[in-house]
Amino acid sequence: MKNRLLLAILALMCVSLLSFGCASKKVAGPDKDSWEEQERERLAKERELREKLAKVAGELGSMIYFDLDRYDLKPESRQILTRKAEILKQYPEIKLVVEGHCDERGTAEYNLALGERRARAAADYLANLGVTASRLSIVSYGKERPLDPGHNEAAWSKNRRDEFKPSY
Amino acid sequence: MTAPRGIIKLLATACAALCLCSAAFAQDNLSVDIHGPGQARMNVVQAQPFGDPNLPSDAQYLNELIRKNLSFMPFLKVMSDADILGGARLSGPKADQIDFKPFSLAKVDLMITSVWKPGKGMGDVELRAFEVFSQKLLLGKVYSGVTRDQLPEVADRFCMELMALLTGQGTIFKAKLAFVRPSGKGKDIWMVGAMGRDLAQVTRYGDLGMAISPAWSWDGSRICFTLIGSTSHYLGVWGGGKANVYTLPSSTVISPHFTPGGSIAVALNIRGNTDIFTLDGSYKNTAGTLVADSSIDVSPSFDQSGNLMAFVSDRLGNPNVFIKDLSSGSVRRASKSGYNTNPSMSPDGKFVTYSKQGGGGHRIYVYEVATDSEKQVSFGPGSDENPSFAPDSYFIAFSSSRAGGRKLYLTTRNGDGAVQIPTGEGEALMPAFSPVVGKD
């Protein structure tokens, strides 16, 4: 009985360690190399991967959208994410960066937190479909990178979105 | 950023007699209560520069610099030369040679004169402020052997003394602001003096990253910020030269803010929600938890005692501003209704300013702790966001899209007319005042 309890506790600890965006960041402290250089390498690899993936890159990259101040997934978003999970199973070497975005009406810092919830909602859904948590990372842009620069509902509804970037 | 040695020297030799006169009269004459709920404006005029005997060619430039500075003081109404019968001319350099009648007739409260005498560089300049009604000298300063390059410093120092005389506070003229400027796909941190001088770029990420949410250390030597990269957020800390980048145990790093004790408070997602933590000295790990619950908690801001922390939480649905007493742990709600974000606590702990979402965008509000009441201090148009209290707990900088692109503006906690802070080409947003003013 005691052993079972111990196992359950250990299992819970493992699950909590696999949370997106947290456990994946093992490096801590000041970056020793140039951050700019590392970022350039990351972006170059991403471009290279997109070219290699060709056909499926479009499906992996297709966006999902959210209602105002919401971060729950719409039925059509679930379909899109299910397809992404299938592709990720076919390409086990690929990781996926989920980007959360908001429209311009909120303010920057609160929107970073809201964008994070949107990214996390998609990442959680993919994990539930069997994608290993270590293959998923999330980054919130809040309202900092709108897709449509307009100041109306048509633009705002396009900007409340998750984008998906394949990476190694 | 430091004052030129020459000017320190010349200030050391400034005319002590004139200063002593001014101090003696200060309390009995004109004064402005900046602690009240707003006040009537005082009429001020600048007399044309007087050459004793000759006027250097850039004498007018100093007058323009002082005029710009005066326009930042919301309790002053700067009158023009044409408002004075026969023009704002001096008949002589001394008080008993000045004809105050035309100024009195024009209802001028305060007159500023500049008298130039031969000396090194452009010469020596005597700057004086007179109360017109009593014809008394309020403030007098001599700056010897000034050069054209030193004139902005001369204007700032004189206006700082003048404001200190009128209100008891003059630090705004030496206060520094960090702010964010979009650069291509990215964003970078810049800094500027509150009067728009000494503009300088702090980070240079360009398209590679977005450096946002700058906040100063309480000794004014460092700036921390969020750096958004392609796969994660990072913590940036600048202390001169190139900023250090830290990878934290969370891919979400929101609203870092130095505590008065020297550590950094920041919103991280470690337990599935964005909570506010303090970091240890190496910025490797969290050292403590300031706010943690199942809602979004972001944007910490502290008073100078470090006892009070304003922050944003959506625990009641919409995001609202709360104040936590860190010694007792008690939390009170500050903003009264709607969507309220971007809190900035006044260093004296008496007020919190924040932006409240309205129909046409956000507006700046000020909450008074003592009376548990909030009032609107900015009125658009466009969207007014990211207010930041100055070290004097009186002025407030914020960004606004009222003139199209976002720019920085300066108002007061009483909601006096906002004045644009010059920040050069391009947009400017997310202003953050340094908690301390620059050293002499």
Coordinates of C-alpha atoms in Angstrom, one line a residue:
Chain A
M1 CA 0.0 0.0 0.0
K2 CA 2.8 2.4 1.0
N3 CA 4.7 1.6 -2.2
R4 CA 1.6 2.3 -4.3
L5 CA 1.2 5.7 -2.5
L6 CA 4.9 6.4 -3.1
L7 CA 4.5 5.5 -6.8
A8 CA 1.5 7.8 -7.1
I9 CA 3.3 10.7 -5.6
L10 CA 6.3 10.1 -7.9
A11 CA 4.0 9.9 -10.9
L12 CA 2.4 13.2 -9.9
M13 CA 5.8 14.8 -9.5
C14 CA 6.8 13.7 -13.0
V15 CA 3.6 15.1 -14.5
S16 CA 4.1 18.4 -12.8
L17 CA 7.7 18.6 -14.0
L18 CA 6.5 18.1 -17.6
S19 CA 4.4 21.2 -17.6
F20 CA 5.0 23.2 -20.8
G21 CA 7.4 26.1 -20.8
C22 CA 8.6 25.4 -17.2
A23 CA 10.5 22.1 -17.1
S24 CA 11.7 22.5 -20.6
K25 CA 13.9 25.5 -19.4
K26 CA 16.7 23.7 -17.7
V27 CA 19.2 26.4 -18.3
A28 CA 19.1 29.2 -15.7
G29 CA 21.2 32.2 -15.0
P30 CA 22.8 34.7 -17.4
D31 CA 23.3 33.4 -20.9
K32 CA 27.0 32.9 -21.5
D33 CA 26.9 33.2 -25.2
S34 CA 25.4 36.0 -27.1
W35 CA 21.6 35.8 -26.9
E36 CA 21.4 37.4 -30.3
E37 CA 23.6 34.7 -31.8
Q38 CA 21.5 31.9 -30.3
E39 CA 18.3 33.6 -31.5
R40 CA 19.7 33.9 -35.0
E41 CA 20.5 30.2 -35.0
R42 CA 17.1 29.2 -33.7
L43 CA 15.4 31.2 -36.5
A44 CA 17.7 29.8 -39.2
K45 CA 16.9 26.2 -38.1
E46 CA 13.2 27.1 -38.1
R47 CA 13.4 28.4 -41.7
E48 CA 15.3 25.3 -42.8
L49 CA 12.8 23.0 -41.2
R50 CA 9.8 24.8 -42.8
E51 CA 11.4 24.2 -46.2
K52 CA 12.1 20.5 -45.4
L53 CA 8.5 19.9 -44.2
A54 CA 7.1 21.5 -47.4
K55 CA 3.6 20.0 -47.7
V56 CA 2.8 19.6 -44.0
A57 CA 4.3 22.9 -42.9
G58 CA 1.1 24.6 -43.9
E59 CA -1.1 22.3 -41.8
L60 CA 1.3 22.5 -38.8
G61 CA 1.3 26.2 -39.1
S62 CA -2.4 26.8 -39.5
M63 CA -3.7 29.2 -36.8
I64 CA -6.6 28.9 -34.4
Y65 CA -8.7 31.9 -33.2
F66 CA -10.3 32.9 -29.9
D67 CA -13.3 35.0 -28.8
L68 CA -12.7 38.3 -26.9
D69 CA -11.1 37.7 -23.5
R70 CA -11.5 34.0 -23.9
Y71 CA -8.9 31.2 -24.1
D72 CA -11.2 28.2 -24.5
L73 CA -10.8 26.2 -27.7
K74 CA -13.6 26.3 -30.3
P75 CA -14.7 23.1 -32.0
E76 CA -13.0 24.0 -35.3
S77 CA -9.8 24.7 -33.3
R78 CA -9.9 21.2 -31.8
Q79 CA -10.1 19.8 -35.3
I80 CA -7.1 21.8 -36.5
L81 CA -5.1 20.7 -33.4
T82 CA -6.1 17.0 -33.9
R83 CA -4.5 17.2 -37.4
K84 CA -1.4 18.8 -35.9
A85 CA -1.1 16.0 -33.4
E86 CA -1.3 13.4 -36.2
I87 CA 1.5 15.1 -38.1
L88 CA 3.7 15.4 -35.0
K89 CA 3.3 11.6 -34.5
Q90 CA 4.6 11.1 -38.1
Y91 CA 7.6 13.4 -37.5
P92 CA 8.9 12.5 -34.0
E93 CA 12.0 14.6 -34.4
I94 CA 9.9 17.8 -34.7
K95 CA 9.0 20.1 -31.9
L96 CA 6.3 22.8 -31.9
V97 CA 6.3 26.3 -30.6
V98 CA 2.8 27.6 -29.8
E99 CA 2.5 31.4 -29.9
G100 CA -0.4 33.1 -28.1
H101 CA -1.6 36.5 -29.4
C102 CA -4.2 39.0 -28.3
D103 CA -5.9 42.0 -29.9
E104 CA -4.9 45.6 -29.1
R105 CA -7.7 46.5 -26.8
G106 CA -6.2 45.2 -23.6
T107 CA -2.9 46.5 -22.2
A108 CA 0.5 44.9 -22.8
E109 CA 1.4 43.1 -19.6
Y110 CA -2.0 41.6 -18.8
N111 CA -2.3 40.6 -22.5
L112 CA 1.0 38.7 -22.2
A113 CA -0.6 36.6 -19.5
L114 CA -3.8 36.2 -21.5
G115 CA -1.8 35.2 -24.6
E116 CA 0.0 32.7 -22.5
R117 CA -3.3 31.1 -21.5
R118 CA -4.3 30.8 -25.2
A119 CA -1.0 29.2 -26.1
R120 CA -1.2 26.8 -23.1
A121 CA -4.8 25.8 -24.0
A122 CA -3.6 24.6 -27.4
A123 CA -0.5 22.9 -26.0
D124 CA -2.5 21.1 -23.3
Y125 CA -4.9 19.9 -25.9
L126 CA -2.0 18.5 -28.1
A127 CA -0.5 16.8 -25.0
N128 CA -3.9 15.2 -24.3
L129 CA -3.7 13.8 -27.8
G130 CA -0.4 12.1 -27.0
V131 CA 2.2 14.7 -28.0
T132 CA 5.0 14.6 -25.5
A133 CA 5.1 17.7 -23.4
S134 CA 8.9 18.1 -24.0
R135 CA 8.1 18.6 -27.7
L136 CA 5.9 21.6 -27.0
S137 CA 6.9 25.0 -25.9
I138 CA 4.8 28.1 -25.5
V139 CA 5.5 31.8 -25.9
S140 CA 3.1 34.7 -25.5
Y141 CA 3.4 37.8 -27.6
G142 CA 0.3 39.5 -26.0
K143 CA -0.7 42.3 -28.3
E144 CA 2.9 43.0 -29.4
R145 CA 2.7 41.3 -32.9
P146 CA -0.7 41.9 -34.5
L147 CA -1.4 40.0 -37.7
D148 CA -3.7 42.8 -38.9
P149 CA -2.8 46.4 -38.0
G150 CA -6.4 47.6 -38.3
H151 CA -8.4 49.1 -35.4
N152 CA -11.8 47.3 -35.9
E153 CA -13.4 44.0 -35.0
A154 CA -12.4 42.4 -38.3
A155 CA -8.7 43.0 -37.4
W156 CA -9.1 42.2 -33.7
S157 CA -10.8 38.8 -34.5
K158 CA -7.8 37.9 -36.7
N159 CA -5.3 39.0 -34.0
R160 CA -6.8 36.9 -31.1
R161 CA -5.0 33.7 -32.2
D162 CA -2.4 31.0 -31.7
E163 CA 0.3 30.6 -34.2
F164 CA 2.4 27.4 -34.5
K165 CA 6.1 27.2 -35.5
P166 CA 7.8 23.8 -36.1
S167 CA 11.3 23.6 -34.6
Y168 CA 14.0 21.0 -33.8
Chain B
M1 CA 24.5 61.5 -18.6
T2 CA 26.5 63.3 -15.8
A3 CA 26.7 67.0 -15.6
P4 CA 29.7 68.6 -17.3
R5 CA 32.5 69.4 -14.8
G6 CA 32.6 73.0 -16.0
I7 CA 29.0 73.6 -15.1
I8 CA 29.4 72.2 -11.6
K9 CA 32.3 74.6 -11.1
L10 CA 30.4 77.6 -12.4
L11 CA 27.4 76.7 -10.2
A12 CA 29.8 76.5 -7.2
T13 CA 30.6 80.1 -7.9
A14 CA 27.0 81.1 -8.4
C15 CA 26.1 84.3 -6.7
A16 CA 25.3 83.4 -3.1
A17 CA 23.8 86.8 -2.3
L18 CA 21.1 86.4 -4.9
C19 CA 20.2 83.0 -3.6
L20 CA 20.0 84.1 -0.1
C21 CA 17.6 86.9 -1.1
S22 CA 15.4 84.5 -2.9
A23 CA 15.1 82.0 0.0
A24 CA 14.1 84.7 2.4
F25 CA 11.2 85.8 0.3
A26 CA 10.1 82.3 -0.9
Q27 CA 7.6 81.4 1.8
D28 CA 6.0 84.9 2.1
N29 CA 5.2 85.2 -1.6
L30 CA 4.1 83.1 -4.5
S31 CA 3.7 79.4 -3.8
V32 CA 1.8 76.5 -5.3
D33 CA 0.2 73.8 -3.3
I34 CA 0.8 70.6 -5.4
H35 CA -0.7 68.5 -2.7
G36 CA -4.2 70.0 -3.2
P37 CA -6.8 68.9 -5.7
G38 CA -5.5 71.1 -8.5
Q39 CA -5.1 74.8 -8.5
A40 CA -5.5 78.0 -10.5
R41 CA -2.7 78.7 -12.9
M42 CA -0.1 81.4 -12.3
N43 CA 0.7 83.8 -15.1
V44 CA 4.4 83.9 -16.0
V45 CA 6.2 85.9 -18.6
Q46 CA 9.8 86.0 -19.8
A47 CA 11.4 89.4 -20.4
Q48 CA 13.5 89.7 -23.5
P49 CA 17.1 89.0 -22.8
F50 CA 19.0 92.1 -21.6
G51 CA 22.6 92.8 -22.8
D52 CA 24.8 94.6 -20.3
P53 CA 26.2 96.0 -22.5
N54 CA 26.0 93.5 -25.4
L55 CA 23.8 90.5 -26.1
P56 CA 25.4 87.2 -27.3
S57 CA 23.8 85.8 -30.4
D58 CA 22.4 82.7 -28.6
A59 CA 20.8 84.6 -25.7
Q60 CA 17.4 84.0 -27.2
Y61 CA 18.1 80.2 -27.3
L62 CA 18.3 80.1 -23.4
N63 CA 15.0 81.9 -23.2
E64 CA 13.5 79.3 -25.5
L65 CA 14.8 76.5 -23.4
I66 CA 13.4 78.0 -20.2
R67 CA 10.1 78.6 -22.0
K68 CA 9.9 74.9 -22.9
N69 CA 10.7 73.9 -19.4
L70 CA 8.0 76.2 -18.0
S71 CA 5.5 74.7 -20.3
F72 CA 6.0 71.4 -18.4
M73 CA 4.8 73.0 -15.2
P74 CA 1.0 72.7 -15.4
F75 CA 0.4 75.3 -12.7
L76 CA 2.0 78.0 -14.9
K77 CA 0.5 79.8 -17.8
V78 CA 3.3 81.0 -20.0
M79 CA 2.4 84.4 -21.5
S80 CA 3.9 85.8 -24.7
D81 CA 5.8 89.0 -25.3
A82 CA 2.7 90.4 -27.1
D83 CA 0.6 90.1 -23.9
I84 CA 2.6 93.0 -22.4
L85 CA 2.0 96.6 -23.5
G86 CA 5.1 97.6 -25.4
G87 CA 6.6 94.1 -25.2
A88 CA 8.3 92.4 -22.3
R89 CA 11.3 94.6 -22.3
L90 CA 13.7 95.5 -19.5
S91 CA 14.8 99.1 -19.1
G92 CA 17.7 98.0 -17.0
P93 CA 19.2 95.0 -15.3
K94 CA 18.4 95.8 -11.7
A95 CA 15.0 95.5 -9.9
D96 CA 14.8 99.3 -9.3
Q97 CA 15.4 99.9 -13.1
I98 CA 12.5 97.6 -14.1
D99 CA 9.1 99.2 -14.8
F100 CA 6.7 96.6 -13.4
K101 CA 3.5 98.5 -14.4
P102 CA 3.0 97.0 -17.9
F103 CA 3.5 93.5 -16.4
S104 CA 1.1 94.3 -13.5
L105 CA -1.5 95.6 -16.0
A106 CA -1.2 92.3 -18.0
K107 CA -1.9 90.4 -14.7
V108 CA 1.5 88.8 -14.7
D109 CA 2.3 87.0 -11.4
L110 CA 5.8 86.0 -12.1
M111 CA 8.5 87.6 -14.4
I112 CA 11.7 85.9 -15.4
T113 CA 14.6 88.0 -16.6
S114 CA 18.0 87.1 -18.2
V115 CA 20.8 89.6 -18.1
W116 CA 24.0 88.9 -20.0
K117 CA 27.4 90.3 -19.0
P118 CA 30.8 89.9 -20.6
G119 CA 32.8 86.8 -19.6
K120 CA 34.3 83.6 -20.9
G121 CA 32.4 81.6 -23.6
M122 CA 29.1 83.4 -24.2
G123 CA 29.6 85.4 -21.0
D124 CA 27.9 85.4 -17.6
V125 CA 24.2 85.1 -17.4
E126 CA 22.1 86.3 -14.4
L127 CA 18.6 84.6 -14.3
R128 CA 16.0 86.1 -11.9
A129 CA 12.4 85.5 -11.1
F130 CA 10.4 88.4 -9.7
E131 CA 7.0 88.5 -8.1
V132 CA 5.4 91.3 -10.1
F133 CA 2.8 92.4 -7.5
S134 CA 5.3 93.0 -4.7
Q135 CA 8.3 93.6 -7.1
K136 CA 10.3 91.3 -5.0
L137 CA 13.1 89.1 -6.2
L138 CA 12.1 85.4 -5.6
L139 CA 15.1 83.7 -7.1
G140 CA 18.4 84.8 -8.6
K141 CA 21.2 82.8 -10.0
V142 CA 24.4 83.6 -11.9
Y143 CA 26.0 81.1 -14.3
S144 CA 29.5 82.2 -15.3
G145 CA 31.3 81.6 -18.6
V146 CA 28.6 79.5 -20.1
T147 CA 28.9 77.9 -23.6
R148 CA 26.0 77.2 -25.9
D149 CA 26.2 73.5 -25.1
Q150 CA 25.7 74.2 -21.4
L151 CA 22.5 76.2 -21.9
P152 CA 20.1 73.2 -21.6
E153 CA 21.7 72.4 -18.3
V154 CA 21.5 76.1 -17.2
A155 CA 17.8 76.2 -18.1
D156 CA 17.1 72.9 -16.3
R157 CA 18.9 73.9 -13.1
F158 CA 17.2 77.4 -12.9
C159 CA 13.8 75.9 -13.5
M160 CA 14.4 73.2 -11.0
E161 CA 15.2 75.8 -8.4
L162 CA 12.2 77.9 -9.4
M163 CA 9.8 74.9 -9.2
A164 CA 11.4 73.9 -5.8
L165 CA 10.7 77.4 -4.6
L166 CA 7.1 77.5 -5.8
T167 CA 6.1 73.9 -4.9
G168 CA 8.8 72.5 -2.6
Q169 CA 9.7 69.9 -5.3
G170 CA 11.9 70.4 -8.3
T171 CA 13.3 67.0 -9.0
I172 CA 11.3 66.4 -12.2
F173 CA 14.0 68.4 -14.1
K174 CA 16.6 65.8 -13.3
A175 CA 14.3 62.7 -13.5
K176 CA 15.0 60.0 -16.2
L177 CA 12.5 57.9 -18.1
A178 CA 13.1 54.5 -19.7
F179 CA 10.6 53.7 -22.5
V180 CA 10.0 51.3 -25.4
R181 CA 10.4 52.1 -29.1
P182 CA 9.3 49.7 -31.8
S183 CA 12.1 48.9 -34.2
G184 CA 11.0 46.9 -37.3
K185 CA 9.5 43.6 -36.0
G186 CA 11.1 44.1 -32.6
K187 CA 11.1 46.6 -29.8
D188 CA 14.0 48.2 -27.9
I189 CA 14.5 50.1 -24.6
W190 CA 15.5 53.8 -24.8
M191 CA 15.9 56.5 -22.1
V192 CA 15.4 60.2 -22.0
G193 CA 15.2 63.0 -19.5
A194 CA 11.7 64.1 -18.4
M195 CA 12.2 67.3 -20.4
G196 CA 13.1 65.3 -23.5
R197 CA 16.9 65.8 -23.2
D198 CA 19.7 63.2 -23.4
L199 CA 17.9 60.7 -25.5
A200 CA 19.8 57.4 -25.7
Q201 CA 19.2 53.9 -26.9
V202 CA 19.7 51.2 -24.2
T203 CA 19.1 47.9 -26.1
R204 CA 19.7 47.0 -29.7
Y205 CA 17.8 43.8 -30.5
G206 CA 16.2 45.1 -33.6
D207 CA 14.1 42.5 -35.4
L208 CA 15.5 39.7 -33.1
G209 CA 13.5 40.4 -30.0
M210 CA 11.0 42.5 -28.2
A211 CA 12.4 44.3 -25.1
I212 CA 9.4 45.7 -23.2
S213 CA 8.2 46.6 -19.7
P214 CA 11.4 48.5 -18.5
A215 CA 11.7 49.2 -14.8
W216 CA 14.5 50.9 -12.9
S217 CA 16.4 49.8 -9.8
W218 CA 15.8 52.1 -6.9
D219 CA 19.4 53.5 -7.1
G220 CA 18.8 54.4 -10.7
S221 CA 21.8 52.3 -12.0
R222 CA 20.0 49.4 -13.7
I223 CA 16.9 48.7 -15.8
C224 CA 15.2 45.3 -15.9
F225 CA 12.9 44.3 -18.8
T226 CA 11.1 41.4 -20.5
L227 CA 12.8 40.1 -23.6
I228 CA 10.4 38.2 -25.9
G229 CA 12.3 35.7 -28.1
S230 CA 11.1 33.3 -30.7
T231 CA 10.6 30.4 -28.3
S232 CA 10.5 32.0 -24.8
H233 CA 10.5 35.1 -22.7
Y234 CA 13.7 36.1 -20.9
L235 CA 14.7 38.6 -18.2
G236 CA 16.9 41.4 -19.4
V237 CA 19.0 43.4 -16.9
W238 CA 20.9 46.5 -18.2
G239 CA 23.5 48.2 -16.1
G240 CA 25.4 50.1 -18.7
G241 CA 26.9 48.5 -21.9
K242 CA 25.2 45.4 -23.2
A243 CA 22.3 44.0 -21.2
N244 CA 22.5 40.6 -19.5
V245 CA 19.9 38.0 -20.6
Y246 CA 18.6 35.5 -18.1
T247 CA 16.7 32.3 -18.8
L248 CA 14.2 31.8 -15.9
P249 CA 12.4 28.7 -14.8
S250 CA 9.3 29.8 -16.8
S251 CA 8.8 30.6 -20.5
T252 CA 6.6 33.4 -19.5
V253 CA 8.3 36.4 -17.9
I254 CA 6.0 39.4 -17.4
S255 CA 6.5 42.8 -15.8
P256 CA 9.8 42.5 -13.9
H257 CA 10.2 45.2 -11.3
F258 CA 13.0 46.0 -8.9
T259 CA 11.9 46.0 -5.2
P260 CA 13.3 48.8 -3.0
G261 CA 15.4 46.0 -1.3
G262 CA 17.2 45.3 -4.5
S263 CA 15.7 42.0 -5.7
I264 CA 13.5 41.6 -8.7
A265 CA 9.7 40.9 -8.5
V266 CA 8.3 39.3 -11.7
A267 CA 5.2 37.4 -12.9
L268 CA 6.1 33.9 -13.9
N269 CA 4.1 30.8 -14.7
I270 CA 5.5 28.0 -12.6
R271 CA 2.3 26.3 -11.3
G272 CA 0.0 26.7 -14.3
N273 CA -0.9 30.3 -13.5
T274 CA 0.8 33.6 -13.8
D275 CA 1.8 34.5 -10.2
I276 CA 4.2 37.1 -8.8
F277 CA 7.5 36.0 -7.3
T278 CA 10.8 37.5 -6.2
L279 CA 14.0 36.2 -7.7
D280 CA 17.2 35.4 -5.8
G281 CA 20.3 37.6 -6.4
S282 CA 21.6 35.4 -9.2
Y283 CA 18.2 35.5 -11.0
K284 CA 18.4 31.7 -11.3
N285 CA 15.5 30.8 -9.1
T286 CA 12.5 32.3 -7.3
A287 CA 13.3 33.4 -3.8
G288 CA 9.7 34.0 -2.5
T289 CA 6.1 34.2 -3.6
L290 CA 4.4 37.6 -3.4
V291 CA 1.0 36.7 -4.9
A292 CA -0.2 33.3 -6.0
D293 CA -3.7 32.1 -6.7
S294 CA -5.7 30.6 -9.6
S295 CA -6.1 33.9 -11.4
I296 CA -3.7 36.0 -13.6
D297 CA -1.5 38.1 -11.3
V298 CA 0.9 40.6 -13.0
S299 CA 2.5 44.1 -12.9
P300 CA 3.9 44.5 -9.4
S301 CA 4.8 48.1 -8.4
F302 CA 6.2 49.2 -5.0
D303 CA 6.3 52.2 -2.8
Q304 CA 9.8 53.3 -1.6
S305 CA 9.3 51.6 1.8
G306 CA 8.8 48.3 0.1
N307 CA 5.8 47.6 2.3
L308 CA 3.1 48.3 -0.3
M309 CA 2.8 46.6 -3.6
A310 CA 0.2 47.4 -6.2
F311 CA -0.5 44.6 -8.8
V312 CA -3.1 43.5 -11.3
S313 CA -5.3 40.4 -10.7
D314 CA -8.3 39.1 -12.5
R315 CA -9.5 37.2 -9.4
L316 CA -12.8 39.0 -9.6
G317 CA -13.3 38.5 -13.4
N318 CA -12.0 41.6 -15.1
P319 CA -8.4 42.6 -14.4
N320 CA -8.3 45.1 -11.4
V321 CA -5.7 46.8 -9.4
F322 CA -5.1 45.6 -5.8
I323 CA -2.7 46.8 -3.1
K324 CA -1.0 44.3 -0.9
D325 CA 0.5 45.3 2.5
L326 CA 3.6 43.0 2.4
S327 CA 4.1 43.1 6.2
S328 CA 0.6 42.1 7.2
G329 CA -0.3 40.3 4.0
S330 CA -3.7 42.1 3.7
V331 CA -4.9 42.9 0.2
R332 CA -7.3 45.7 -0.7
R333 CA -8.9 46.5 -4.1
A334 CA -8.0 49.9 -5.5
S335 CA -9.7 50.3 -8.9
K336 CA -13.5 50.5 -8.6
S337 CA -15.0 49.0 -11.7
G338 CA -14.2 47.8 -15.2
Y339 CA -10.8 46.8 -16.8
N340 CA -7.9 48.3 -14.9
T341 CA -4.2 47.5 -15.5
N342 CA -0.7 49.0 -15.5
P343 CA -0.5 50.1 -11.9
S344 CA 2.3 52.4 -10.7
M345 CA 2.6 53.1 -7.0
S346 CA 3.7 56.6 -6.0
P347 CA 7.0 56.4 -4.2
D348 CA 5.4 58.0 -1.1
G349 CA 2.8 55.2 -1.0
K350 CA -0.1 57.5 -1.0
F351 CA -1.4 57.0 -4.6
V352 CA -1.6 54.4 -7.4
T353 CA -2.0 55.4 -11.0
Y354 CA -3.3 52.9 -13.6
S355 CA -5.2 52.8 -16.9
K356 CA -8.9 52.0 -17.0
Q357 CA -10.5 50.8 -20.2
G358 CA -13.3 52.9 -21.6
G359 CA -15.3 53.1 -24.8
G360 CA -12.6 54.8 -27.0
G361 CA -9.5 53.3 -25.3
H362 CA -7.8 53.5 -21.9
R363 CA -7.7 56.5 -19.6
I364 CA -5.3 57.2 -16.7
Y365 CA -6.8 57.2 -13.2
V366 CA -5.3 57.9 -9.8
Y367 CA -6.4 56.1 -6.7
E368 CA -5.8 57.8 -3.3
V369 CA -5.1 55.3 -0.5
A370 CA -6.2 57.6 2.3
T371 CA -9.7 58.2 0.9
D372 CA -10.2 54.9 -1.0
S373 CA -11.3 56.9 -4.1
E374 CA -10.2 57.1 -7.7
K375 CA -10.3 59.9 -10.2
Q376 CA -9.7 60.3 -13.9
V377 CA -6.6 62.3 -14.8
S378 CA -6.3 61.9 -18.6
F379 CA -8.9 62.4 -21.2
G380 CA -7.6 61.1 -24.5
P381 CA -8.5 61.1 -27.4
G382 CA -7.0 57.8 -28.5
S383 CA -5.7 55.4 -25.8
D384 CA -3.7 56.6 -22.7
E385 CA -1.7 53.7 -21.2
N386 CA 1.2 52.7 -18.9
P387 CA 1.2 55.6 -16.4
S388 CA 4.4 55.9 -14.3
F389 CA 4.8 58.0 -11.2
A390 CA 7.8 60.4 -11.0
P391 CA 10.1 60.3 -8.0
D392 CA 8.2 63.4 -6.6
S393 CA 4.9 61.4 -6.4
Y394 CA 3.4 64.4 -8.3
F395 CA 4.1 64.1 -12.0
I396 CA 2.9 61.1 -14.1
A397 CA 4.2 60.1 -17.5
F398 CA 2.1 57.9 -19.8
S399 CA 1.9 56.9 -23.4
S400 CA -1.0 58.1 -25.6
S401 CA -2.1 57.7 -29.2
R402 CA -4.0 61.1 -29.0
A403 CA -1.9 62.6 -31.9
G404 CA -1.8 59.4 -34.0
G405 CA 1.3 57.4 -33.2
R406 CA 2.0 56.6 -29.6
K407 CA 4.1 59.2 -27.8
L408 CA 4.9 60.0 -24.1
Y409 CA 3.1 62.7 -22.2
L410 CA 3.6 64.3 -18.8
T411 CA 0.6 65.2 -16.5
T412 CA 0.2 65.4 -12.7
R413 CA -1.8 63.4 -10.3
N414 CA -4.3 66.3 -10.3
G415 CA -4.9 65.8 -14.0
D416 CA -3.4 69.0 -15.3
G417 CA -3.1 69.4 -19.1
A418 CA -0.8 66.8 -20.5
V419 CA 2.4 68.0 -22.3
Q420 CA 4.2 65.8 -24.8
I421 CA 7.8 64.8 -23.9
P422 CA 10.1 65.0 -26.9
T423 CA 11.5 61.5 -27.7
G424 CA 12.6 62.0 -31.3
E425 CA 11.5 60.0 -34.3
G426 CA 9.2 57.1 -34.0
E427 CA 6.7 55.8 -31.5
A428 CA 7.4 55.9 -27.7
L429 CA 5.5 53.8 -25.2
M430 CA 5.7 52.1 -21.7
P431 CA 7.4 55.0 -19.9
A432 CA 9.1 54.2 -16.6
F433 CA 10.4 56.9 -14.2
S434 CA 13.7 56.2 -12.4
P435 CA 12.8 56.2 -8.7
V436 CA 15.7 58.5 -8.0
V437 CA 16.9 61.6 -9.8
G438 CA 20.4 62.0 -11.4
K439 CA 23.3 63.0 -9.2
D440 CA 25.0 66.4 -9.6

